[in-house]
CSV table of C-alpha atoms in Angstrom, one decimal:
chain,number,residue,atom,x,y,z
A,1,UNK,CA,-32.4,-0.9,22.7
A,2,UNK,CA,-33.7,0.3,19.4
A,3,UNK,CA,-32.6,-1.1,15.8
A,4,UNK,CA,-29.7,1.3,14.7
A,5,UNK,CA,-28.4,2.0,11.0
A,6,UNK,CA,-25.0,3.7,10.9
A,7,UNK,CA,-23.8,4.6,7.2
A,8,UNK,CA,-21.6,6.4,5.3
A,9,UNK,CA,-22.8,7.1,1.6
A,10,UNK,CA,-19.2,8.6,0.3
A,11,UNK,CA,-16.4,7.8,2.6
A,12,UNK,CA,-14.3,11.4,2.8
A,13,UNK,CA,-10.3,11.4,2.4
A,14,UNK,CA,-9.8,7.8,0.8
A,15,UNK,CA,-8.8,6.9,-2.4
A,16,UNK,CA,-11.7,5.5,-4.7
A,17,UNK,CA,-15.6,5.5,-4.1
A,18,UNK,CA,-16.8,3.7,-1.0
A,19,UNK,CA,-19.7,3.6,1.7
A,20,UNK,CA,-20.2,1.9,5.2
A,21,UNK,CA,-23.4,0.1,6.4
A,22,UNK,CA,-23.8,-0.7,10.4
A,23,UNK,CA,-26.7,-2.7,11.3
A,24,UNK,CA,-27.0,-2.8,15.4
A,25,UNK,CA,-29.8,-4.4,17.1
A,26,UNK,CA,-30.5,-4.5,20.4
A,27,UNK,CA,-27.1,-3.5,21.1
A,28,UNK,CA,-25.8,-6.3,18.9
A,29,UNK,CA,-23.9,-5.9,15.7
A,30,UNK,CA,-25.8,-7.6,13.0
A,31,UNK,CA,-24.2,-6.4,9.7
A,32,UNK,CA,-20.4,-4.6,9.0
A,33,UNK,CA,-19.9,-4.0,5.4
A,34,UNK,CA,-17.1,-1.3,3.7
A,35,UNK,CA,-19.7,-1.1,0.7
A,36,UNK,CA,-16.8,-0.7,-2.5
A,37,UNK,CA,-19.3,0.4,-5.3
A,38,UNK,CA,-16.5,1.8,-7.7
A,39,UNK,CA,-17.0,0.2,-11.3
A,40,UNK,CA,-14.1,-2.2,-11.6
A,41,UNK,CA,-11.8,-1.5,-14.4
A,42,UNK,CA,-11.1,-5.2,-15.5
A,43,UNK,CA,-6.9,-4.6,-15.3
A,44,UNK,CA,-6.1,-8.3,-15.6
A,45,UNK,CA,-8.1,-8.5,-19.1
A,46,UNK,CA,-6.8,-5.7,-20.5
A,47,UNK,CA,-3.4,-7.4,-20.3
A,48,UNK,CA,-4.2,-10.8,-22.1
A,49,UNK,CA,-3.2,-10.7,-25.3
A,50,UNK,CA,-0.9,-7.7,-24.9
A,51,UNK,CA,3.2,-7.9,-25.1
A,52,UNK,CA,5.1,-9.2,-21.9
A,53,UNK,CA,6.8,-6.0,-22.4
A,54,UNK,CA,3.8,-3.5,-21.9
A,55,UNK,CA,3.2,-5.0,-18.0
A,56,UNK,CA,4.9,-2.7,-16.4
A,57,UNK,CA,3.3,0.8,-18.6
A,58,UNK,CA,-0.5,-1.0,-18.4
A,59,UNK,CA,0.2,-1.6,-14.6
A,60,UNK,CA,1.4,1.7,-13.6
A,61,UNK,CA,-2.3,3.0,-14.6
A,62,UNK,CA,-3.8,1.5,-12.1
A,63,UNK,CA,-3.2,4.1,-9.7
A,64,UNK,CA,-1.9,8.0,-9.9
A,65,UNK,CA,-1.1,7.5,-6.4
A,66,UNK,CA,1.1,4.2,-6.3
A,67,UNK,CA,2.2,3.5,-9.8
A,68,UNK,CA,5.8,2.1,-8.7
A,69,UNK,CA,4.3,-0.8,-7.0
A,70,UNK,CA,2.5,-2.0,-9.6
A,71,UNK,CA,5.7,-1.6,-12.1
A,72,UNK,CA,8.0,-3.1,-10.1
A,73,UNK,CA,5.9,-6.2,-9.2
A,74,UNK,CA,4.9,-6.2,-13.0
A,75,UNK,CA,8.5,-6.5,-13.7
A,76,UNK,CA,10.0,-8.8,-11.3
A,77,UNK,CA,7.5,-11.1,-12.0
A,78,UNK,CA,7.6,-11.2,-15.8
A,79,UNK,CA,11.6,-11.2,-15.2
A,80,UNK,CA,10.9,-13.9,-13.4
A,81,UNK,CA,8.6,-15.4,-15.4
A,82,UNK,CA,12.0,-15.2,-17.9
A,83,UNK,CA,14.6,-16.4,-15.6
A,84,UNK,CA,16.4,-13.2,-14.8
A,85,UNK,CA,17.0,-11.5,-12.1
A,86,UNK,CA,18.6,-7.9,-12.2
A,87,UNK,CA,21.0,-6.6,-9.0
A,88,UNK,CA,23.8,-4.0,-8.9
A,89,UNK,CA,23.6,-0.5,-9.4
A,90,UNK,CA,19.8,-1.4,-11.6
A,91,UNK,CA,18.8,-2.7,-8.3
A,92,UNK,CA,19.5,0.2,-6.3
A,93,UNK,CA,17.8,2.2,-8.6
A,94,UNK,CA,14.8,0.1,-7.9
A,95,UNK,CA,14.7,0.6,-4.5
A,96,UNK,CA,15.5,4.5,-4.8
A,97,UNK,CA,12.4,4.9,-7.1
A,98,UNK,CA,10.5,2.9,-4.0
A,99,UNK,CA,11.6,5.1,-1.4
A,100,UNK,CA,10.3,8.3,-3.6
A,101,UNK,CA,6.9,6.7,-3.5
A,102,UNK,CA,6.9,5.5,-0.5
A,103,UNK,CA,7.3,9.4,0.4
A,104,UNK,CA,4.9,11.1,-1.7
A,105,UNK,CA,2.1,8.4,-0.7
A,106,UNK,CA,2.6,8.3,3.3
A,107,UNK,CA,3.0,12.5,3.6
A,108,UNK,CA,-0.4,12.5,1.6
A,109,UNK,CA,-2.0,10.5,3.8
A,110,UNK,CA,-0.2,11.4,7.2
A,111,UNK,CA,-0.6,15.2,6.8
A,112,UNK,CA,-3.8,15.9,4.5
A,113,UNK,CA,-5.8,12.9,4.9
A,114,UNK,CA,-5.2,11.2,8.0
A,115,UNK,CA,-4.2,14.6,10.3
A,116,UNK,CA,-7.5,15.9,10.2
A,117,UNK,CA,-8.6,12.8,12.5
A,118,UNK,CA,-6.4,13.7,15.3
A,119,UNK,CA,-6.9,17.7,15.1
A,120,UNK,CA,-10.5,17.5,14.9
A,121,UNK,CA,-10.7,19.4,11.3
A,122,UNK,CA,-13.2,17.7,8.8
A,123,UNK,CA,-10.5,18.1,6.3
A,124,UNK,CA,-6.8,19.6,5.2
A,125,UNK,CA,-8.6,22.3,3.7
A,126,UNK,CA,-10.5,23.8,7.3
A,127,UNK,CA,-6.9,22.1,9.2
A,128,UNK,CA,-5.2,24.7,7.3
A,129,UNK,CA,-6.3,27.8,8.9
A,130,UNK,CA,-4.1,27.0,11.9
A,131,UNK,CA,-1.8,24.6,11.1
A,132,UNK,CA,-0.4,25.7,7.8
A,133,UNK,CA,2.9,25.1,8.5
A,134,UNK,CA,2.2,21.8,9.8
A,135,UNK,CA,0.6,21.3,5.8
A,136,UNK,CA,3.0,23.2,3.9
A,137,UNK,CA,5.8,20.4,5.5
A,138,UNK,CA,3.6,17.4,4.5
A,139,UNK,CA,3.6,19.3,0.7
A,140,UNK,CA,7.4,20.0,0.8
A,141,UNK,CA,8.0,16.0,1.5
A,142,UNK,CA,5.6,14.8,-1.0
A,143,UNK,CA,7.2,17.2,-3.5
A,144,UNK,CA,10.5,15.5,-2.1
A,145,UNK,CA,9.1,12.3,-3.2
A,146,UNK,CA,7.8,12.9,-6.4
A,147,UNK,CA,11.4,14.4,-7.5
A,148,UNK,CA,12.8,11.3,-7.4
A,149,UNK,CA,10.0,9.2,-8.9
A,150,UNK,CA,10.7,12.5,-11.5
A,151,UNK,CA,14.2,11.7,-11.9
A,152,UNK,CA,14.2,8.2,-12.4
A,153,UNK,CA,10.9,7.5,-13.7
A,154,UNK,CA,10.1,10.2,-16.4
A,155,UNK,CA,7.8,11.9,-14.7
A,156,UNK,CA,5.8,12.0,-11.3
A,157,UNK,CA,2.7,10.4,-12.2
A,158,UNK,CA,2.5,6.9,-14.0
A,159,UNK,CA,6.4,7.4,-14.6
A,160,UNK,CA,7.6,5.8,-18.4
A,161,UNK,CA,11.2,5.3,-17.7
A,162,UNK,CA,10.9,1.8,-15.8
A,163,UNK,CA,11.2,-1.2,-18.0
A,164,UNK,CA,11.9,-4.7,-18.3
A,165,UNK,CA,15.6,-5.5,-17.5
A,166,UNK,CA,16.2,-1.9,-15.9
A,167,UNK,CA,15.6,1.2,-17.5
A,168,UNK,CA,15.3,3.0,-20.9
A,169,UNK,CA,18.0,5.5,-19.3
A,170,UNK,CA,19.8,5.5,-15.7
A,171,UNK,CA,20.4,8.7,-14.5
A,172,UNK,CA,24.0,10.4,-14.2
A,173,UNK,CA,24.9,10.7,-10.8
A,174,UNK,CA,25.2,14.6,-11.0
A,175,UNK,CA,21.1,14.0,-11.2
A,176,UNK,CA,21.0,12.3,-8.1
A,177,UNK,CA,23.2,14.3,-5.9
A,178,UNK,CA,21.3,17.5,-7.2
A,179,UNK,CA,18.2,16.3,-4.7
A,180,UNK,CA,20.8,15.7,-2.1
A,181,UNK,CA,20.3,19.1,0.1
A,182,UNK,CA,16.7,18.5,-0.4
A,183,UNK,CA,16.5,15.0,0.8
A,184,UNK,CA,18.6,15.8,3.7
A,185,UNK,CA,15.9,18.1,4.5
A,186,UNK,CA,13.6,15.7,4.5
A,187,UNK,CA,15.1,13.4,6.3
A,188,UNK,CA,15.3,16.3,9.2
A,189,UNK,CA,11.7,16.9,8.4
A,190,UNK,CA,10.6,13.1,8.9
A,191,UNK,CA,12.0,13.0,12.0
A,192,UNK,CA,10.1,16.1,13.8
A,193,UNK,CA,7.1,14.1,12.1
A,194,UNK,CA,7.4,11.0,13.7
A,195,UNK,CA,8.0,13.4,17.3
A,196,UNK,CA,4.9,14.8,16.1
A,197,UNK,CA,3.0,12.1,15.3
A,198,UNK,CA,3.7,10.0,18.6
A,199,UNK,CA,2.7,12.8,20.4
A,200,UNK,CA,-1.2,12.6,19.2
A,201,UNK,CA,-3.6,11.3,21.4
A,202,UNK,CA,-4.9,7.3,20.4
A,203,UNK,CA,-7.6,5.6,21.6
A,204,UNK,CA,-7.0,2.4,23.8
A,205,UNK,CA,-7.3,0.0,20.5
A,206,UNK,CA,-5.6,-3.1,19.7
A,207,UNK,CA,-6.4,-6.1,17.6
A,208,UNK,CA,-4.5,-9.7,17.4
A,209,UNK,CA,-4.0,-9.4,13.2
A,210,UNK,CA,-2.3,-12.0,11.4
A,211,UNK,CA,0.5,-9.9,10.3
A,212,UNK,CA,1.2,-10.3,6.4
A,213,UNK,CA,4.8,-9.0,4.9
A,214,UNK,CA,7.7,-9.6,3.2
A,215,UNK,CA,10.7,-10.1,4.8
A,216,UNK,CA,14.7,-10.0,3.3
A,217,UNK,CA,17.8,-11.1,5.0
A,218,UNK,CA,19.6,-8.2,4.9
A,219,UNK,CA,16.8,-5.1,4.4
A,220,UNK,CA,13.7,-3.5,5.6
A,221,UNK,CA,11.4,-5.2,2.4
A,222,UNK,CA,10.4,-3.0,-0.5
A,223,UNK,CA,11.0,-5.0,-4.1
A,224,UNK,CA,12.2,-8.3,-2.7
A,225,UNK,CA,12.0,-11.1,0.0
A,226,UNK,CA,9.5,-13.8,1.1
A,227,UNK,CA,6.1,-13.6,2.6
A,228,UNK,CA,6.0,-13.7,6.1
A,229,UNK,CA,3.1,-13.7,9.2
A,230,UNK,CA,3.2,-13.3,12.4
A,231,UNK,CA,2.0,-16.9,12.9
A,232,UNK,CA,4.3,-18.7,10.9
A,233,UNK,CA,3.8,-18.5,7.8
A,234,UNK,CA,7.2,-18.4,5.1
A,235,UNK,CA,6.9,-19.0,1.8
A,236,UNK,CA,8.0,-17.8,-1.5
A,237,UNK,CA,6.0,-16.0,-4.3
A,238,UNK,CA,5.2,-19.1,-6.3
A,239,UNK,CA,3.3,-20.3,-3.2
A,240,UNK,CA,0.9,-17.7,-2.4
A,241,UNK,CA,-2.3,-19.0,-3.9
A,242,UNK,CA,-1.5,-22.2,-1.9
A,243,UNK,CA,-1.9,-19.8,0.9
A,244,UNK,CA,-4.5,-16.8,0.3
A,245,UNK,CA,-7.1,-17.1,-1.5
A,246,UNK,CA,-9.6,-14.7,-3.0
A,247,UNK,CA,-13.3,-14.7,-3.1
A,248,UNK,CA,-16.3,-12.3,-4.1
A,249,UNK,CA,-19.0,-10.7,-1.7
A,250,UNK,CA,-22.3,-8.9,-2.7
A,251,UNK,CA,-21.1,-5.6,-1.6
A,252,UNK,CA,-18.0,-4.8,-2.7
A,253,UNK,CA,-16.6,-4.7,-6.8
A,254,UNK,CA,-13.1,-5.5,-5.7
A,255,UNK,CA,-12.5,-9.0,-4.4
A,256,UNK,CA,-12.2,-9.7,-0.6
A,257,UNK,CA,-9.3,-11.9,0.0
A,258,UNK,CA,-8.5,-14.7,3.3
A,259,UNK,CA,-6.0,-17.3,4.5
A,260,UNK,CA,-7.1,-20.5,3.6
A,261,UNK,CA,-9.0,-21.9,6.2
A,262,UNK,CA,-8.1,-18.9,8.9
A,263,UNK,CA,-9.5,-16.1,7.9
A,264,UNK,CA,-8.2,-12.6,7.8
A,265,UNK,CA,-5.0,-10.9,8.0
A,266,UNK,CA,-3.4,-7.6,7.6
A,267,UNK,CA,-0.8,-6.1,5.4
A,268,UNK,CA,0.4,-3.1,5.1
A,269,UNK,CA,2.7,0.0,7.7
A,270,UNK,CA,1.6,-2.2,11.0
A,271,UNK,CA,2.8,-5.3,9.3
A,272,UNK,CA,6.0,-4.6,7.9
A,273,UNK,CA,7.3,-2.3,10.8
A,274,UNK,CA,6.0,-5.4,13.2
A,275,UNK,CA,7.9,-8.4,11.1
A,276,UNK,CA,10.9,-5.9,10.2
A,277,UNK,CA,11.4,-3.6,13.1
A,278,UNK,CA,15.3,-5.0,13.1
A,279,UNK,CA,15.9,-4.7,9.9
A,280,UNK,CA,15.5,-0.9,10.2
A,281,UNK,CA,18.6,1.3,10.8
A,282,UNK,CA,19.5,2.5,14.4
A,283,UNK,CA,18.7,5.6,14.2
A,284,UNK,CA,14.9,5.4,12.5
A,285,UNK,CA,14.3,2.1,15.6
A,286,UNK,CA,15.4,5.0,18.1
A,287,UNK,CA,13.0,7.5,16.9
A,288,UNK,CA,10.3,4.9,16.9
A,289,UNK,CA,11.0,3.7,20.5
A,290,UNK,CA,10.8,7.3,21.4
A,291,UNK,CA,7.4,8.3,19.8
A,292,UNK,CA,6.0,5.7,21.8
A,293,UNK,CA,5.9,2.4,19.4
A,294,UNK,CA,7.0,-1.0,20.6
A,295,UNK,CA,9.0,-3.1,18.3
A,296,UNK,CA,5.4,-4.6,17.5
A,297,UNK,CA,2.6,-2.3,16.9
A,298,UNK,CA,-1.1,-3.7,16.6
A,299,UNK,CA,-2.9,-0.9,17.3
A,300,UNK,CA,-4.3,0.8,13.9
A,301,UNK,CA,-4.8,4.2,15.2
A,302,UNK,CA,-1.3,4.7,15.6
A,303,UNK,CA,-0.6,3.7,11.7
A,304,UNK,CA,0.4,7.1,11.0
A,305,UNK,CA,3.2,7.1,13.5
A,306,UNK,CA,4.4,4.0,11.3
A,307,UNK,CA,4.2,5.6,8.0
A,308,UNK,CA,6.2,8.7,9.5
A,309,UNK,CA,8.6,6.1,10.8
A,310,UNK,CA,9.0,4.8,7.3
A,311,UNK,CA,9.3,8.4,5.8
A,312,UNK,CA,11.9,8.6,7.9
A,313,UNK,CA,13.3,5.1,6.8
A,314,UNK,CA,12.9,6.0,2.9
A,315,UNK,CA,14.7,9.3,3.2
A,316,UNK,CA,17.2,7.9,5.1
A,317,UNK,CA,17.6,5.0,2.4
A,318,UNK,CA,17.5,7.3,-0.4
A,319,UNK,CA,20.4,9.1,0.5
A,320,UNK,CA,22.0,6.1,1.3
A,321,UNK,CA,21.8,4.8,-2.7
A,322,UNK,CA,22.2,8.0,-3.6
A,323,UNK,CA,25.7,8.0,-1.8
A,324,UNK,CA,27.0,5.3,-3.4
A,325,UNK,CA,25.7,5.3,-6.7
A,326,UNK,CA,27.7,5.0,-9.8
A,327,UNK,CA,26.2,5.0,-13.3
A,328,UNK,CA,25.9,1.6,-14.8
A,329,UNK,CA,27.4,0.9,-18.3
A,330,UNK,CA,23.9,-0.6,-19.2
A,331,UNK,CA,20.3,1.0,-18.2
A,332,UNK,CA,18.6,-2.5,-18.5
A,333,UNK,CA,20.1,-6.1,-19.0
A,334,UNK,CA,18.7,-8.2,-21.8
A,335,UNK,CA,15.2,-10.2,-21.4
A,336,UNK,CA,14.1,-12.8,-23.5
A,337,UNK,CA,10.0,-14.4,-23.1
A,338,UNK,CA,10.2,-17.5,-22.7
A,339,UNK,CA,6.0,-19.8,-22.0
A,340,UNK,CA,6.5,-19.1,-18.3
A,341,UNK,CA,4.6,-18.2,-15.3
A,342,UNK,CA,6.1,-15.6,-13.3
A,343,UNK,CA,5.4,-14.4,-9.8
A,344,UNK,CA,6.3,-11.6,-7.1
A,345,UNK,CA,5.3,-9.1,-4.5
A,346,UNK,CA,6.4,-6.3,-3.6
A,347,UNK,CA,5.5,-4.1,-0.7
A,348,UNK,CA,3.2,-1.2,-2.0
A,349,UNK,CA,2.7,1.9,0.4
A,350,UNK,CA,-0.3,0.6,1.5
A,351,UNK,CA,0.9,-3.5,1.7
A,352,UNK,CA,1.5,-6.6,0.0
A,353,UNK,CA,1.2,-6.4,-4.3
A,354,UNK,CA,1.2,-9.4,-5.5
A,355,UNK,CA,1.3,-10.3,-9.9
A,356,UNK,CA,1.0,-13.3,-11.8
A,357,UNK,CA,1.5,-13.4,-15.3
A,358,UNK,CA,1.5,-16.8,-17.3
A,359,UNK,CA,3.5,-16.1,-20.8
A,360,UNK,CA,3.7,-17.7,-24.4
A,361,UNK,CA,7.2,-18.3,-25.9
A,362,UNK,CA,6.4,-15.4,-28.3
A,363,UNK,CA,5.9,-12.7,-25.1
A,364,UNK,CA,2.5,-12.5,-25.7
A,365,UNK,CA,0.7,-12.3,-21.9
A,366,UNK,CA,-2.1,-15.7,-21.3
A,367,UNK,CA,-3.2,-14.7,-18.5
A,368,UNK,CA,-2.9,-12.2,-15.6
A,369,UNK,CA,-3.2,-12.3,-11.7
A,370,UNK,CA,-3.2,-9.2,-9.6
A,371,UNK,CA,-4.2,-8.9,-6.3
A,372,UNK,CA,-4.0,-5.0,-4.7
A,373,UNK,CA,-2.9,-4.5,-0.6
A,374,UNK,CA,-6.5,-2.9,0.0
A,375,UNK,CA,-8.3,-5.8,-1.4
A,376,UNK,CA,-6.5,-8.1,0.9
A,377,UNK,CA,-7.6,-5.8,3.7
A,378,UNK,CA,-11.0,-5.4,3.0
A,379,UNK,CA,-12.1,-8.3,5.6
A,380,UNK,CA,-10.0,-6.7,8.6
A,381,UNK,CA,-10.9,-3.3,7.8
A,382,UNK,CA,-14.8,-4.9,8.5
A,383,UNK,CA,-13.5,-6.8,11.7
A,384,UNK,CA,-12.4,-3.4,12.9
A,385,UNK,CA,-15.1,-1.9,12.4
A,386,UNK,CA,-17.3,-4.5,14.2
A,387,UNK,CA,-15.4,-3.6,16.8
A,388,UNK,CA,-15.3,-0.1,17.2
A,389,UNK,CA,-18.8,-0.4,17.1
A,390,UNK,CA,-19.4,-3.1,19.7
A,391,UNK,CA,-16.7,-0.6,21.6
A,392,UNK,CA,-18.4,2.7,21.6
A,393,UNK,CA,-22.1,1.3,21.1
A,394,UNK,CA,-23.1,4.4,23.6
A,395,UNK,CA,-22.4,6.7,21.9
A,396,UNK,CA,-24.3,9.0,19.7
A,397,UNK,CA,-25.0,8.5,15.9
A,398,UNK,CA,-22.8,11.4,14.7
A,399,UNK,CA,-19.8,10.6,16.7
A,400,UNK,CA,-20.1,6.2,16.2
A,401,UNK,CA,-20.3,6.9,12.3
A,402,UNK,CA,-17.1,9.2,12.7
A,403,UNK,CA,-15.6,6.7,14.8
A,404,UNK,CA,-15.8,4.4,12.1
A,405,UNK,CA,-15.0,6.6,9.1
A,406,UNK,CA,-11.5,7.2,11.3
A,407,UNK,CA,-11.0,3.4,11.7
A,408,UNK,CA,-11.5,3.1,7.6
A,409,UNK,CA,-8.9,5.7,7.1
A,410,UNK,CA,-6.6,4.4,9.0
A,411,UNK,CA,-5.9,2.1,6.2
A,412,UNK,CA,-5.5,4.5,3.9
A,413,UNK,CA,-7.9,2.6,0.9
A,414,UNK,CA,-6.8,2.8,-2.3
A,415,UNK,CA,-10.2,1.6,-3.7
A,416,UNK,CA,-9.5,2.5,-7.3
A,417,UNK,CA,-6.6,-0.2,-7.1
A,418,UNK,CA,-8.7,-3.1,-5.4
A,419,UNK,CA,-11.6,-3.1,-8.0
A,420,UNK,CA,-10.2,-5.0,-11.0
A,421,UNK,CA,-13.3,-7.8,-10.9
A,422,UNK,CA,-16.7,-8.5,-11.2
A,423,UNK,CA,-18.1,-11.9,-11.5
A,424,UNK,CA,-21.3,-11.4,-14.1
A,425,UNK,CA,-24.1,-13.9,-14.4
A,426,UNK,CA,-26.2,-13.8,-17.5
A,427,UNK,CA,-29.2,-15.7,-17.4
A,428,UNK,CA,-30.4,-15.6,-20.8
A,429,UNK,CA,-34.5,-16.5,-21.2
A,430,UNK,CA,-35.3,-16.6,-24.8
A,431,UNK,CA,-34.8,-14.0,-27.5
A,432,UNK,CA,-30.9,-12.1,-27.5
């Protein structure tokens, strides 16, 4: 067999700028690399120096697409960096503003970026022409989402009501039960997706990851619990450079990260629903069983029946706070700095977030640690590829390199949020 190239110069319907290079030789895969050419944007140094304070603002910036993640794991670890911890009513608000992006970031992906896979459309835009309706409910759920991100956060994008301790202002509950109707909507909606979404047709695809998640006591993991695998692992935040570790590779602007002397592992849908499937409620495990998941799912085609399983979860949890909620006396409880280190993870739409911030006694911020879901995927995404590869190495150019475009998407990148670094040797000869 003949020396193939497969590549991708501008991978369509991901988040970021990134490119895929296949080298196959005599039927062999040589080379797998998700090429990540984005500039990096140097996050962690823009923090030194700045106010403890200004985390969760700076943070948010990183992406128009997840900005609660990076707030809330901002804050909880600079509160914990301060010894507080905040629960009650400022908790539940938390975890509402969670389940708004969780919303708005799976129904983007599930119905305008990952949909056209399954239908055969090159995009949302040519998918449209005969399944609008099938589009306009993706739009009405994201629009479902943002409203709440809206309500408690400010506004939809990079929201500017989250801070330290709570919030600048909690909302009455008059606010919250005015996107009742609509969130019971949604919650019909989100079921008929996941029906919808089980009934797509997968190819025969599975993969023994190291499942990476946090996992509570009592809840299906958004802001809190401890990190979790699927072989064992169970630690708390303060012990997770003990366990992962990142390094750099020629190819790539954003870090690639591995378990210490193992390897890869995944985070993200797959991994939570797998380690958490009990700790959702009855009725969202029914409608999984009945799309056609198993209490474990390790097959990454059929991600986006998990994210329209935890659609359903976040609707269904929203009106759930939303039920209950009275207005606290106080938006935020008081936080002092305090020469700390502070650390948490929380689980973004697309997986594990984990911050780091070391702090002087005045609040100003020493040093900063962040390390994005897609940048801890970047070495499985490659191992899948490999193997969709070695899989389908019959096949024609065209449909291999669409093959592995799918495979990519099914991890919905978020390559704007993984490239924060860039190691930079200067050899200086002489002269400035």
């Amino acid at each position: 067999m003949a020396r193939r190239t497969i590549k991708v110069e501008q991978i369509a319907r991901v988040e970021g700028e990134g490119a895929l290079h296949v080298d196959v030789n005599d039927g062999r895969v040589e080379r797998v690399e998700l090429n990540i050419f984005e500039p990096p944007r140097f996050f962690e140094a823009f923090l030194r120096g700045r106010d403890f304070s200004e985390a969760p603002d700076i943070t948010a910036r990183i992406c128009g697409i997840c900005p609660v993640a990076y707030q809330m794991s901002a804050v909880h670890a600079m509160e914990a960096a301060c010894g507080i911890s905040v629960g009650g009513a400022l908790r539940e608000l938390r975890r509402l503003l969670y389940c708004g992006e969780w919303i708005e970031s799976h129904a983007l992906h599930v119905y305008l970026l990952h949909a056209p896979d399954f239908l055969g459309y090159p995009g949302a835009v040519e998918m449209a022409q005969e399944h609008g309706s099938l589009l306009q409910q993706g739009l009405r759920l994201k629009k479902a989402g943002n409203a709440i991100i809206s309500i408690l956060g400010g506004r939809e994008v990079h929201p500017i009501n989250v801070r330290l301790g709570g919030f600048y202002r909690a909302p009455r509950r008059s606010e919250l039960m005015a996107l009742r109707d609509e969130l019971s909507w949604g919650r019909d909606a989100a079921f008929d997706a996941v029906r919808w979404a089980g009934e797509l047709v997968f190819p025969e695809f599975e993969r023994d990851y190291e499942f990476v998640a946090l996992r509570h006591p009592t809840e299906y993991p958004m802001n809190e619990g401890r990190i979790v695998s699927s072989r064992g692992v169970d630690i708390d935040y303060y012990e997770f450079s003990r366990v992962f570790e990142e390094f750099q590779v020629a190819h790539s602007t954003a870090l690639h990260s591995r378990m210490r002397g193992q390897g890869a592992y995944l985070v993200g849908p797959l991994a939570r629903y797998s380690l958490n499937f009990d700790r959702l409620p009855g009725s969202v495990q029914s409608a999984a069983l009945t799309a056609g998941l198993d209490q474990e799912c390790r097959n990454p085609f059929k991600s986006i029946i998990v994210r329209a399983v935890e659609i359903l979860f976040a609707f269904e949890e929203a009106l759930r706070i939303i039920d209950c909620y009275e207005q606290p006396e106080e938006s935020a409880v008081p936080v002092t700095p305090r020469a700390s280190v502070g650390e948490w993870a929380t689980e973004a739409p697309r997986g594990l977030l984990y911050h780091r911030y070391e702090t002087s006694s005045n609040g100003s911020i020493l040093e900063a640690k962040i390390i994005p879901p897609t940048s801890q995927n970047q070495p499985s995404i490659e191992d899948d590829l490999r193997t969709v590869v070695e899989g389908n190495i019959a096949l024609e150019d065209d449909e291999l390199r669409s093959r592995c475009e799918r495979s990519i998407r099914n991890y919905d990148p978020c390559i704007s949020c993984a490239t924060h670094f860039l190691k930079l040797n200067i050899n200086r000869r002489g002269g400035v």
